[in-house]
Coordinates of C-alpha atoms in Angstrom, one line a residue:
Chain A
X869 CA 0.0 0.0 0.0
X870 CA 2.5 2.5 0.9
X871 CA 4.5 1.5 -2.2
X872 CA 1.6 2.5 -4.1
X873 CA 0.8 5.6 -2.4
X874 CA 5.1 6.8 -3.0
X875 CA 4.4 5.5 -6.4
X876 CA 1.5 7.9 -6.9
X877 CA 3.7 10.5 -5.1
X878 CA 6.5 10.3 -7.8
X879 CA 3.7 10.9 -10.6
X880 CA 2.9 14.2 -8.9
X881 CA 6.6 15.4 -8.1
X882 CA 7.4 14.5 -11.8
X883 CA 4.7 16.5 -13.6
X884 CA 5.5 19.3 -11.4
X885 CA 9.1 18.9 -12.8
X886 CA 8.0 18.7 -16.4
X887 CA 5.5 21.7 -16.3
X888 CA 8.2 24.3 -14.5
X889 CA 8.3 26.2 -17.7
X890 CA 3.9 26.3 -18.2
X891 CA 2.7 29.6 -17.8
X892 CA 0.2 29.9 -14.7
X893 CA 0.8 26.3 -13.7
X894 CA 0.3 25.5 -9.7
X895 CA 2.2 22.8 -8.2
X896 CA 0.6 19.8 -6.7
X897 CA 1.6 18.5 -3.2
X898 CA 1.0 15.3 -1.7
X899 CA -0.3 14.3 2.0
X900 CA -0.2 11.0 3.4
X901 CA -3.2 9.9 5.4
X902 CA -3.2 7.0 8.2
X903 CA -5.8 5.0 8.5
X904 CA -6.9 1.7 10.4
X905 CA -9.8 -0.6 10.0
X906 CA -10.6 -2.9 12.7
X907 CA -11.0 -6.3 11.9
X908 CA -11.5 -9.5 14.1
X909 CA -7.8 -10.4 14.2
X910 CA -6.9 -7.0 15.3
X911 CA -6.8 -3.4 13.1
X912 CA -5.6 -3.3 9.7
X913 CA -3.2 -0.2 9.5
X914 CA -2.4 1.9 5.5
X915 CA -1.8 5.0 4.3
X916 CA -3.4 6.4 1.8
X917 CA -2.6 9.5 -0.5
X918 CA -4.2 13.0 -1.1
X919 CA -3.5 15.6 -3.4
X920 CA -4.1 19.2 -3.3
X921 CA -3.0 21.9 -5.2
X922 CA -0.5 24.7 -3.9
X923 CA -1.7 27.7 -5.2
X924 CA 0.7 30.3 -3.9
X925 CA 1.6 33.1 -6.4
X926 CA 4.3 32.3 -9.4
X927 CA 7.0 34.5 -10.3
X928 CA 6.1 37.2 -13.1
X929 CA 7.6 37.2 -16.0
X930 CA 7.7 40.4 -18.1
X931 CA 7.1 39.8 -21.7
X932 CA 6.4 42.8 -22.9
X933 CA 3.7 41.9 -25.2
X934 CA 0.3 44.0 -24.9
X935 CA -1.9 41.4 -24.3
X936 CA -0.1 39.3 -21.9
X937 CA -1.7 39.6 -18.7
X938 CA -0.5 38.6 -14.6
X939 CA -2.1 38.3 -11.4
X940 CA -0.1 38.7 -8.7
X941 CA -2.5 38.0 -5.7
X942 CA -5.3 35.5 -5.4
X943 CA -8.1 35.4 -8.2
X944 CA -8.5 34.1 -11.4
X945 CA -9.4 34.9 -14.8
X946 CA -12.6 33.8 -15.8
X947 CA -13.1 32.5 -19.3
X948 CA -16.2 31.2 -21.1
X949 CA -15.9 27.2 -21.7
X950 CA -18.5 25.0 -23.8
X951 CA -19.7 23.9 -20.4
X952 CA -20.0 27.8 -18.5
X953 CA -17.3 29.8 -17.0
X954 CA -13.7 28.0 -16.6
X955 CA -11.4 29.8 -14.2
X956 CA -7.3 30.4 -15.3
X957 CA -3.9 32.2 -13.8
X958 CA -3.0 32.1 -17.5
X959 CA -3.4 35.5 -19.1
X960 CA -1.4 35.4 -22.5
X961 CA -4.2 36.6 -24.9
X962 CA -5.2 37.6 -27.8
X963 CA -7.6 39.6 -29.9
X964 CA -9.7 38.5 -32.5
X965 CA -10.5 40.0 -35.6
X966 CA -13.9 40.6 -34.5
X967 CA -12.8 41.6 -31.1
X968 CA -13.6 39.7 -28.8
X969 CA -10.7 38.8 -26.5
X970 CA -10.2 35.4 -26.2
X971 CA -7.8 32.9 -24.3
X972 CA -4.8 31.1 -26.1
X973 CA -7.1 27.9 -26.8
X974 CA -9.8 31.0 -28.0
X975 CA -12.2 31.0 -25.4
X976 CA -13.6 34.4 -24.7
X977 CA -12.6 35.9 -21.5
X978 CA -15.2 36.7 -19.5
X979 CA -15.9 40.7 -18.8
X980 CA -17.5 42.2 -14.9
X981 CA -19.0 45.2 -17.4
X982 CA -18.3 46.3 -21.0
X983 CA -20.4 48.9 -21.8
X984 CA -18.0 49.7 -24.9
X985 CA -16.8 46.7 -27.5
X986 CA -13.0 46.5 -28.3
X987 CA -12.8 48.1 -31.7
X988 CA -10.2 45.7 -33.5
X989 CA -8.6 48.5 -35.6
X990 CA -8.2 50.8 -33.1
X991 CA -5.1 51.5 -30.5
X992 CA -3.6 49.2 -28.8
X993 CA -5.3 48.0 -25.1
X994 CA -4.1 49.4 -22.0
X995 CA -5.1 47.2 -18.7
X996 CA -4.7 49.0 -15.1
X997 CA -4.1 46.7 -11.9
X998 CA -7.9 46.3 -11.2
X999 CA -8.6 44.8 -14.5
X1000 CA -10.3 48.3 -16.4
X1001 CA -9.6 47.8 -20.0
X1002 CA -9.1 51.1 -22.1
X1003 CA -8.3 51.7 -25.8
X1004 CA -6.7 55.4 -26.3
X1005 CA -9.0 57.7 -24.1
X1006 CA -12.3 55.4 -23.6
X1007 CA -12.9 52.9 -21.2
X1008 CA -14.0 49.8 -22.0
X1009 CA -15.0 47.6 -19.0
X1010 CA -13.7 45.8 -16.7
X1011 CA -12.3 42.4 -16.5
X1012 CA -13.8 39.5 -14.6
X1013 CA -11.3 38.5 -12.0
X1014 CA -13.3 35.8 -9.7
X1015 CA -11.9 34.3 -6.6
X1016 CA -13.2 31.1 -4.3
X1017 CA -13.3 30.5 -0.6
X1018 CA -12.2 26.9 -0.8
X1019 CA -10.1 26.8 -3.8
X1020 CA -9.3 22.8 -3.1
X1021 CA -12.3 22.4 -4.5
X1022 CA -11.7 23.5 -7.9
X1023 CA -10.9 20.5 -10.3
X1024 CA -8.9 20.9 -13.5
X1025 CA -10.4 19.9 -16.8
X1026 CA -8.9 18.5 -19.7
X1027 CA -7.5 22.1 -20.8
X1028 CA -5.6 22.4 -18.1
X1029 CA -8.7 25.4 -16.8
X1030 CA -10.0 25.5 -12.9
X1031 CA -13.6 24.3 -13.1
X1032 CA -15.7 24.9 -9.9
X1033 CA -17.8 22.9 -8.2
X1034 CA -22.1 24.4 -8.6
X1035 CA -21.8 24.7 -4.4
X1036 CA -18.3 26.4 -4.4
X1037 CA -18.6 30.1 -2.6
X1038 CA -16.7 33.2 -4.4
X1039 CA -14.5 35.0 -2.2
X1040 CA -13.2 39.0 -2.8
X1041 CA -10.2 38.7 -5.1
X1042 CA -7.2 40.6 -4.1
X1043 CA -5.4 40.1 -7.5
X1044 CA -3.9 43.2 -9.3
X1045 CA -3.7 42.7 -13.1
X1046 CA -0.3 43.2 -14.5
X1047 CA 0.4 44.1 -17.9
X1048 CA 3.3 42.8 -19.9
X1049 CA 3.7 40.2 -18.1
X1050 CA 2.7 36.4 -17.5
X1051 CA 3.1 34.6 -14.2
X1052 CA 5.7 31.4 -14.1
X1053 CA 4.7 27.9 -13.0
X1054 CA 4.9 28.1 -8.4
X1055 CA 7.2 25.1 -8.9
X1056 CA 10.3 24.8 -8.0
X1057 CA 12.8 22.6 -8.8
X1058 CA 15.1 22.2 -5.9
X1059 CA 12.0 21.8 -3.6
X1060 CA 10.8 18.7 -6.3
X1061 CA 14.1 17.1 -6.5
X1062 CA 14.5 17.0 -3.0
X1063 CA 10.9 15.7 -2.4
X1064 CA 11.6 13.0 -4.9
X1065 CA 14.9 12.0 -3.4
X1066 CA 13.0 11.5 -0.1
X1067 CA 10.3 9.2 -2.4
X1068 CA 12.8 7.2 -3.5
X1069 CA 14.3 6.7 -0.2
X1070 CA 11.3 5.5 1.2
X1071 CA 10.4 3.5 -1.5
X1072 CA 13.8 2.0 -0.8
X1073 CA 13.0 1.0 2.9
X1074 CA 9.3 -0.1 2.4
X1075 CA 11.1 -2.5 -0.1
X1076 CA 13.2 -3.5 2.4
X1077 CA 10.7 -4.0 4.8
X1078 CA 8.4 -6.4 2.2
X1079 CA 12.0 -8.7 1.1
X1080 CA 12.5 -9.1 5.3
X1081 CA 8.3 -10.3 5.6
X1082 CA 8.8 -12.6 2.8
X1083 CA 12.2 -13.4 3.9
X1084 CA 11.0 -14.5 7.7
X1085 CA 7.9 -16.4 6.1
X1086 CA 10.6 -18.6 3.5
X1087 CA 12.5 -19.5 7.2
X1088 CA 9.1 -20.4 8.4
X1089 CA 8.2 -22.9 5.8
X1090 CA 12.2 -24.3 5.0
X1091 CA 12.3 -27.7 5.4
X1092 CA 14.3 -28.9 8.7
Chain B
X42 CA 6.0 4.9 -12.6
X43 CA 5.6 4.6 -15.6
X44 CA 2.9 7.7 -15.6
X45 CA 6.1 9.5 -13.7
X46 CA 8.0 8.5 -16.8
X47 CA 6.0 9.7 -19.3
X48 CA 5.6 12.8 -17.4
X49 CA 9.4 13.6 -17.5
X50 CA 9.3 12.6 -21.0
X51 CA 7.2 15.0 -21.9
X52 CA 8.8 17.9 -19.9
X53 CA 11.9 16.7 -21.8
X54 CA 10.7 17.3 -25.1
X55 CA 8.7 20.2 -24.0
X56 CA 12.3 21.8 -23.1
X57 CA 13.6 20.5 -26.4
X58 CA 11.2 22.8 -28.4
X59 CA 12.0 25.4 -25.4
X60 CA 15.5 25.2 -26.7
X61 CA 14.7 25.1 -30.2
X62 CA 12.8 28.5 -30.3
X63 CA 15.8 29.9 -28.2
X64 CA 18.4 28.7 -31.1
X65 CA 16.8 30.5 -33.7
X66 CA 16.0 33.6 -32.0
X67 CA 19.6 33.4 -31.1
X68 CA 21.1 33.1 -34.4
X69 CA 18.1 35.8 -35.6
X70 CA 20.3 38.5 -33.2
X71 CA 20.9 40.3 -36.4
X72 CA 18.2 40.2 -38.3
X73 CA 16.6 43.5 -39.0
X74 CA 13.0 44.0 -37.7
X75 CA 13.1 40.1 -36.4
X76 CA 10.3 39.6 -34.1
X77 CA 11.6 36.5 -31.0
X78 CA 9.5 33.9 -31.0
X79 CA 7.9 32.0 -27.7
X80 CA 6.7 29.1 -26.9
X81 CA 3.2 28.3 -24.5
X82 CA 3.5 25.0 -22.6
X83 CA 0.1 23.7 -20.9
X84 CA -0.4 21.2 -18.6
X85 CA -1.3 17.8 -19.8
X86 CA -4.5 15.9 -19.0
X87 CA -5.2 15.4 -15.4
X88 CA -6.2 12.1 -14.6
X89 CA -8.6 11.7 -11.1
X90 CA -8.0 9.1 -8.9
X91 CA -10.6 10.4 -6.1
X92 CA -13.4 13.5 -6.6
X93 CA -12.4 16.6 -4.4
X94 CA -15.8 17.0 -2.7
X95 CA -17.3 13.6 -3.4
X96 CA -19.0 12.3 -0.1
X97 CA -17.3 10.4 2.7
X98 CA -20.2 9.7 4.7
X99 CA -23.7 11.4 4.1
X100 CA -22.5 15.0 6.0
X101 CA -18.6 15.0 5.0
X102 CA -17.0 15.4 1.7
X103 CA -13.3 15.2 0.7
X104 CA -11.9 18.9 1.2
X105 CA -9.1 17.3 -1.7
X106 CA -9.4 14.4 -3.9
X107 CA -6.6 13.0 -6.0
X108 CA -5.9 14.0 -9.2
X109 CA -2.4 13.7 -10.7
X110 CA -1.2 15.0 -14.2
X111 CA 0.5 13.0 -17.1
X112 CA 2.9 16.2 -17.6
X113 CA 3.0 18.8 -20.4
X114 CA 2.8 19.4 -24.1
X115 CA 3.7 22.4 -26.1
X116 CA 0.5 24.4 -26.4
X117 CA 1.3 27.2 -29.2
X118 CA 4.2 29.4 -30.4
X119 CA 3.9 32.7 -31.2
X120 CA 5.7 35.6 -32.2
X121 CA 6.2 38.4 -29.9
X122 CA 5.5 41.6 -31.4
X123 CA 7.7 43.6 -29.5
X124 CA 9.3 47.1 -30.6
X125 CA 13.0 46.7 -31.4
X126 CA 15.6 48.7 -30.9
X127 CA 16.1 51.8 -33.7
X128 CA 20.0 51.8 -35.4
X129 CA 20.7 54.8 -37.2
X130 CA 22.4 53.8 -40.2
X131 CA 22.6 57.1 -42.1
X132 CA 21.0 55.4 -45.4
X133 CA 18.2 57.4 -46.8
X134 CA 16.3 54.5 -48.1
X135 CA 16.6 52.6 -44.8
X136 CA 13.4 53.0 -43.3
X137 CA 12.4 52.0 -39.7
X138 CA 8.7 51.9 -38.0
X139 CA 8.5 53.3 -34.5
X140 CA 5.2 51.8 -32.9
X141 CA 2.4 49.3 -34.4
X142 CA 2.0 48.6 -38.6
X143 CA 4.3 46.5 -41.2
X144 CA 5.4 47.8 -45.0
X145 CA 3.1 46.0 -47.3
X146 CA 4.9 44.2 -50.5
X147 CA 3.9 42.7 -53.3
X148 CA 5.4 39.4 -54.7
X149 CA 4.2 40.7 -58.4
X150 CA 1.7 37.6 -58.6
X151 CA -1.1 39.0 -56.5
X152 CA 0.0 38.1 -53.3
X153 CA 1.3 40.4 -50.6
X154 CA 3.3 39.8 -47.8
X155 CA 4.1 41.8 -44.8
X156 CA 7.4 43.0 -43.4
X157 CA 8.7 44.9 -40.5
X158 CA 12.0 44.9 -42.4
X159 CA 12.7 48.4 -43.5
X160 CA 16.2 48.0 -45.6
X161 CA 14.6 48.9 -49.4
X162 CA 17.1 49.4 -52.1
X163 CA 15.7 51.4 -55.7
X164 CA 15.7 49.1 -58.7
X165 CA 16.9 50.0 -62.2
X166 CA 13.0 51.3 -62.9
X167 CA 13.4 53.4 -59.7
X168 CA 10.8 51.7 -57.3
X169 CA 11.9 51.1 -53.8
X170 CA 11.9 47.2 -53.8
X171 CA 13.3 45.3 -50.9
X172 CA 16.4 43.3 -50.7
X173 CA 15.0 40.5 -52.5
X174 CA 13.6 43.0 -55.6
X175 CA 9.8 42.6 -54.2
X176 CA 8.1 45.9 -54.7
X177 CA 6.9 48.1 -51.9
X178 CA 2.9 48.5 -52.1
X179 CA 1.7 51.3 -52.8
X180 CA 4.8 51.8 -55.1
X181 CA 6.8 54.2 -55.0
X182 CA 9.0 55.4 -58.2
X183 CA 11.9 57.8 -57.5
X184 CA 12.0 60.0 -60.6
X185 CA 16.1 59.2 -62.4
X186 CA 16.9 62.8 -61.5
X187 CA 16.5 62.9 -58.1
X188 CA 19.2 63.5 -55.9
X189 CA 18.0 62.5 -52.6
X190 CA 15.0 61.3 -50.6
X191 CA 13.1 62.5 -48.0
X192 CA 10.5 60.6 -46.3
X193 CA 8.6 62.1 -43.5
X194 CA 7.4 60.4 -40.4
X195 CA 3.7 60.6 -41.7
X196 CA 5.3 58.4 -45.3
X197 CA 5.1 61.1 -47.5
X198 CA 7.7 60.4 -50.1
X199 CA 9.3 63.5 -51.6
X200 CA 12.3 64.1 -54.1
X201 CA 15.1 67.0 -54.3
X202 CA 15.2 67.7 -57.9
X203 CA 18.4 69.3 -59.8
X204 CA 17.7 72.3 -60.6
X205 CA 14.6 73.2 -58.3
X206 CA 14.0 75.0 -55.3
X207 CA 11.0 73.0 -54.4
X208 CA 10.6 69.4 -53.4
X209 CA 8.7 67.3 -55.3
X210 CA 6.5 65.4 -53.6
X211 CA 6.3 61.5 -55.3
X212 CA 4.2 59.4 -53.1
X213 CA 2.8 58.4 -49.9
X214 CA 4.2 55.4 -48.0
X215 CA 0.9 53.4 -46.2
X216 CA 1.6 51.2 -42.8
X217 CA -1.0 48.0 -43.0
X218 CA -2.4 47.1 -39.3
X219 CA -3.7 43.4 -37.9
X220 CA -6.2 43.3 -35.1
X221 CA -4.5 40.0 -33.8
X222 CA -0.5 40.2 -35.0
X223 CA 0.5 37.2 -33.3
X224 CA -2.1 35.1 -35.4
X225 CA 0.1 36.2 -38.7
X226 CA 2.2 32.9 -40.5
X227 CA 5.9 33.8 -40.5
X228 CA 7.0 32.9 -43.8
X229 CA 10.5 33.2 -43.8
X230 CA 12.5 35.9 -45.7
X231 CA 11.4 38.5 -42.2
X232 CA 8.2 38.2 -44.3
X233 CA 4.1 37.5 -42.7
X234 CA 1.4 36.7 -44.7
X235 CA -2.4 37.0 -43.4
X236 CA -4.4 34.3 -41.5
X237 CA -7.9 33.4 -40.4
X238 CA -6.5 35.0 -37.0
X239 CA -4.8 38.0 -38.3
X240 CA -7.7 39.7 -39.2
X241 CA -7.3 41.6 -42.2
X242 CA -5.1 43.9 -43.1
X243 CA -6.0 47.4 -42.7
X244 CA -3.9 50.2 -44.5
X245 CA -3.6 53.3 -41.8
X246 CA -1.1 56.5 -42.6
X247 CA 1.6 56.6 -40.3
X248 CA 1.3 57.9 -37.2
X249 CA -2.8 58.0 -37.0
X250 CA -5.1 55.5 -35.7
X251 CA -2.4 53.7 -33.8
X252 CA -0.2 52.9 -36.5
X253 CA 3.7 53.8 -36.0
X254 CA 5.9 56.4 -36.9
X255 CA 8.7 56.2 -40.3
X256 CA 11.9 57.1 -38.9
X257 CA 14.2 57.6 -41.9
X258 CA 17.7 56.8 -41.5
X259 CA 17.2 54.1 -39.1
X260 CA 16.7 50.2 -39.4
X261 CA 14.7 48.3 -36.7
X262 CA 17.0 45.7 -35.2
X263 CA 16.2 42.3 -34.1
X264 CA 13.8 42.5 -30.8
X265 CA 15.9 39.8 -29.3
X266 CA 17.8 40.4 -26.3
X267 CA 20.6 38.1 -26.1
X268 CA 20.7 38.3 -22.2
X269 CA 17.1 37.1 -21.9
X270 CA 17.9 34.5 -24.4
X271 CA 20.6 33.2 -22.6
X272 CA 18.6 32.8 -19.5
X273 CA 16.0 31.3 -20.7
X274 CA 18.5 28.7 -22.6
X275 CA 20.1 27.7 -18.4
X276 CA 16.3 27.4 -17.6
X277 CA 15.9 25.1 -20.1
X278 CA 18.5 22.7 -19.8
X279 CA 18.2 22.7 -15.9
X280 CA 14.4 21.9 -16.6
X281 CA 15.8 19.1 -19.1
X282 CA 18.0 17.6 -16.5
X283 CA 15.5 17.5 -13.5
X284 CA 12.9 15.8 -15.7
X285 CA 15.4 13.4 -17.0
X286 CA 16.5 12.9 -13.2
X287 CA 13.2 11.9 -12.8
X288 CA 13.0 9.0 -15.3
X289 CA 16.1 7.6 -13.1
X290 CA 14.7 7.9 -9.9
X291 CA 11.4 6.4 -11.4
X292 CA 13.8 4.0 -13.1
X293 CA 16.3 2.5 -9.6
X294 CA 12.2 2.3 -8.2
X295 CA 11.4 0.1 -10.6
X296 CA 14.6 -1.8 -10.3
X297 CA 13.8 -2.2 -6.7
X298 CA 10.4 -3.7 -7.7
X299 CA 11.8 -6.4 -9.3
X300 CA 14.7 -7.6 -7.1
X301 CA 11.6 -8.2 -4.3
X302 CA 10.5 -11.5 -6.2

């Protein structure tokens, strides 16, 4: 069992490790859990794993690019999926030639107001810290930037967006848009490697463990 | 483990592609009005062992579940469309464009292509052409007895004469527009044709409606920054060796699997 569980453990360590270059990506950590179930011949002891996801802030990166776009602080960027509003940390957009902004994958981000429509030949976008959009002089509207009490909740689809859960309860966001800039993966890979080094380790030792049970139980049925 | 496997597989190839971009924006230092290019990774498909929320018992639920991802893939590459830095090279037919737009050329079939690459040179009929003879659009023909050319920041084109006081004014130099620039196809030769995400072009006078500046004189350089580059290359193979560090580990695991029977 707990070879399973550090097996599992090493899945999660090593996708952390292959997405520390994805834009907006949050590490996942892994608990183990003791548990025992009583049986006739005495309690039955295993550990079983949890995941959750870490979601402290990333590093920003500046990019420079106009529509690239950052949180730094807790929220997310809400974008319409074929199923209702997804949630991302990943704000590298773009501008159709309709205008409508949409997500890399071109999902339309979603808009708190927008009394005005982005004109697609006009100037360049401008976004201030609170998410208000402006092109030259006018204001456009504001940027949806959503936030959730218990973000553990939230599960990722096959896009790699935050889906909620119908029950989950929306918190304030404190994020502040930054512009020119796109926030780096919250892994880390020191943190990881060391993690895994401590997997393998323990992987060692359970191993170790199941060779001397199988070894004692061989003396027990040798031959005299 | 063998989910960890693929997982540092794909970050390994992911970093390949990383370092790929980063070798030809490297060796692009040079290239006038070169726009660096940048790769988007995404996570992979997550794969969900237990629901977060699902129901323990009929009043608790999970406050995390188990989901674990099968790593990452490259998700899109685009160009970043990023202002370089203006050289002054003192040619008068070296043109640079300070702010938003691209020169628009024709191929002489129909076709046009799109260029931030300012370097023209005047063919033996006078029109500015580029470096590869592809004519600027609209042309613009430099009458045989002009002496020099003065292009103004808004693209008017005009011509000292010999012989007159007055300058001649011969045409007007356009700058073409895209609503999405990063959806145009790089086609090689520092040239972009248009694309379903582009949008279409739309032809603006320099200096109005968004559209940049001419700068006369002055070439755009390459917006790659060598510095950046080179950071970004260390990143990369440090993110190359972890991941494969990863398929070892998985790997002596594995090893230890099959020395228990």
């Amino acid at each position: 069992m707990a070879l399973v569980g550090l097996e599992r453990e090493l899945d999660g360590l090593s996708t952390n490790l292959a997405n520390l270059g994805t834009v907006g990506y949050k590490r996942g950590r892994s608990a183990f859990h003791e548990f025992s179930v009583p049986r006739q011949s005495g309690d039955v002891r295993g550990v079983v794993i949890r995941t959750n996801v870490d979601f402290s802030q990333g590093d920003l990166e500046r990019t420079g690019r106009d529509l690239d776009l950052a949180l730094l602080g807790e929220g997310f960027f809400a974008v319409e999926g074929p199923a209702g509003e997804v949630y991302t940390r990943v704000g590298d957009f773009h501008l159709t030639p309709q205008g409508v902004l949409v997500a890399e994958d071109g999902r339309p981000v979603n808009w708190q107001r927008r009394p005005v429509a982005i004109d697609p030949e006009g100037e360049r976008l401008t976004i201030e810290s609170d998410g208000t959009v402006r092109q030259g002089s006018t204001e456009l509207g504001r940027l949806r930037i959503v936030d959730f009490a218990d973000r553990q909740r939230l599960t990722r689809d096959a896009a790699g967006y935050w889906v909620a859960p119908p029950e989950a309860r929306q918190a304030v966001p404190t994020a502040a848009v930054h512009q020119y800039a796109l926030e780096g993966s919250n892994g880390n890979g020191i943190e990881e490697m060391v993690a895994m080094i401590g997997v393998q380790r323990a992987f060692e030792s359970v191993a170790r463990v199941v060779s001397s049970i199988e070894e004692s139980y061989r003396r027990l049925t040798r031959p005299f | 483990m063998i989910r960890a496997m693929r997982s540092a597989a794909s970050g390994m190839l992911a970093q390949q592609t990383q370092v790929d971009t980063i070798a030809n924006n490297i060796a692009n230092v040079n290239t006038a009005g070169f726009k660096r290019n940048r790769v988007n990774f995404r996570s992979l498909l997550y794969t969900t062992l237990r629901e977060p929320g699902a129901s323990t018992t009929a009043t608790q639920r999970n406050p995390t579940g188990l989901q674990i991802g099968t790593g990452t893939e490259v998700s899109s590459s685009i160009k970043l469309h990023v202002q370089g830095d203006l050289e002054p090279t003192g040619n008068e037919l070296d043109l640079a464009i300070q702010g938003d737009g691209f020169f628009k050329i024709s191929l002489g079939n129909g076709e046009f292509r799109y260029s931030r690459d300012g370097s023209f040179r005047r063919d033996a009929n006078g029109d500015l052409v580029t470096v590869d003879g592809f004519k600027l659009e609209p042309g613009i023909t430099i009458p045989q007895e002009a002496l020099n050319l003065i292009v103004g920041q808004d693209g008017t084109v005009q011509a000292r004469v010999a012989g007159s006081e007055t300058l001649q004014t011969i045409g007007q130099i356009r700058l073409i527009r895209f609503a999405n620039p990063s959806g145009l196809r790089a086609e090689g030769q520092n040239f972009f044709s248009v694309t379903g995400s582009s949008g279409q072009p739309i032809e603006q006078t320099p200096g109005l409606q968004g559209a940049g500046f001419l700068r006369q004189g002055f070439l755009e350089r390459s917006n790659v920054a060598v510095v950046d580059e080179l950071i970004n290359l260390i990143q990369a193979q440090r993110n190359y060796e972890v991941n494969s560090r990863t398929i070892q580990v998985a790997d002596e695991m594995l090893q230890q699997v099959s020395n228990l029977i």
